[in-house]
Amino acid sequence: MDSLNRLPLLRTACAACVIALAGCSSMKTPATAEVASSRTAVEAAASTGAPELAPAEMAAARDKMLRANQALAAKDYRTAQDLAQQAQADAKLAQSKASSAKATAAANQLQEDIRVLREELDRANSTMTR
């Protein structure tokens, strides 16, 4: 009867060990995937002109991506994953700032074009009324 009371405890202990081991062994894959995703995000941001339009954010993204790669090489998977996620966030911010700067520049150019067209219309109207 005493061995029957120990059976659920033994099962619970075995399940806890399996879960703990699975958690430790699966950390490499997510960290590697996160680092690869951060590299893709940084490259995407760089291709949109972010290095020129959001240099601080791009520098932060590249620095964190470099540190994530170093942590991955040192098998510090938790740090690698955290830094990779931060690098992705910085790269997305840089990309957003670059897109915003481009949109602002395009809007300013349109405003200037509208101003020039209005001047031309005013001149044309003034010559027609003479």
C-alpha atoms as one frame of an Amber mdcrd trajectory, in Angstrom:
protein
   0.000   0.000   0.000   2.900   2.344   0.731   4.256   1.797  -2.793   0.853
   2.753  -4.252   1.069   6.139  -2.505   4.513   6.751  -3.975   3.493   6.020
  -7.572   1.708   9.375  -8.227   4.585  11.225  -6.593   7.092   9.372  -8.768
   5.081  10.122 -11.921   4.880  13.799 -11.017   8.622  13.979 -10.370   9.397
  12.258 -13.686   7.056  14.585 -15.574   8.693  17.624 -13.967  12.153  16.375
 -14.972  11.053  15.736 -18.555   9.515  19.214 -18.804  12.626  20.846 -17.347
  14.928  18.989 -19.734  12.717  19.785 -22.709  12.754  23.451 -21.757  16.535
  23.543 -21.584  17.111  21.658 -24.806  14.572  23.625 -26.834  16.126  27.002
 -25.974  18.761  26.684 -28.729  16.225  26.513 -31.549  14.193  29.594 -30.553
  17.360  31.600 -29.929  18.752  30.648 -33.326  15.445  31.489 -34.988  15.213
  34.819 -33.160  18.751  35.772 -34.179  17.975  34.911 -37.812  14.759  36.947
 -37.647  16.613  39.907 -36.183  19.149  39.734 -39.005  16.300  39.775 -41.533
  14.644  42.722 -39.781  17.891  44.715 -39.727  18.523  43.991 -43.409  14.957
  45.021 -44.284  15.326  48.275 -42.372  18.658  48.967 -44.056  17.094  48.496
 -47.490  14.457  51.164 -46.758  16.983  53.898 -46.079  16.859  53.637 -42.298
  20.642  54.032 -41.843  20.395  57.568 -43.230  16.967  58.486 -41.845  17.116
  56.778 -38.428  20.824  56.259 -37.706  20.556  55.935 -33.913  17.918  53.212
 -34.110  19.838  51.354 -36.808  23.038  51.522 -34.770  21.191  50.119 -31.751
  19.666  47.326 -33.850  23.009  46.366 -35.362  24.760  46.468 -31.982  22.134
  44.244 -30.360  22.192  41.854 -33.304  25.991  41.587 -32.989  25.707  40.963
 -29.243  22.964  38.376 -29.859  25.276  36.518 -32.250  28.047  36.628 -29.654
  25.692  35.295 -26.969  24.549  32.549 -29.334  28.169  31.561 -29.993  28.756
  31.492 -26.226  25.669  29.258 -25.872  23.918  31.859 -23.735  20.616  31.215
 -25.465  18.405  33.280 -23.169  20.544  36.402 -23.650  20.777  35.727 -27.388
  17.008  35.481 -27.653  16.431  38.640 -25.609  18.967  40.666 -27.591  17.600
  39.355 -30.880  14.089  40.452 -29.920  15.391  43.883 -28.945  17.295  44.136
 -32.234  14.105  43.318 -34.128  12.207  46.006 -32.246  14.942  48.574 -32.919
  15.042  47.631 -36.607  11.268  47.953 -36.924  11.406  51.337 -35.206  14.161
  52.465 -37.583  12.146  51.245 -40.549   9.037  53.058 -39.300  10.966  56.276
 -38.755  12.455  56.017 -42.237   9.026  55.449 -43.769   7.639  58.380 -41.813
  10.469  60.656 -42.938   9.917  59.635 -46.560   6.167  60.230 -46.275   6.771
  63.648 -44.717   9.183  64.561 -47.511   6.675  63.413 -50.137   3.893  65.424
 -48.482   6.124  68.502 -48.370   6.943  68.070 -52.052   3.246  67.785 -52.894
   2.527  70.956 -50.927   5.240  72.751 -52.888   3.858  71.439 -56.189   0.381
  72.642 -55.225   1.761  76.070 -54.339   3.506  76.349 -57.708   0.360  75.268
 -59.570  -1.714  77.845 -57.710   0.756  80.566 -58.660   0.558  79.488 -62.294
  -3.246  79.471 -62.149  -3.275  82.920 -60.579  -0.979  84.236 -63.329  -3.095
  82.611 -66.028  -6.281  84.062 -64.538  -4.750  87.523 -64.229  -3.682  87.547
 -67.903  -7.140  86.381 -69.016  -8.902  89.175 -67.159  -6.810  91.899 -68.795
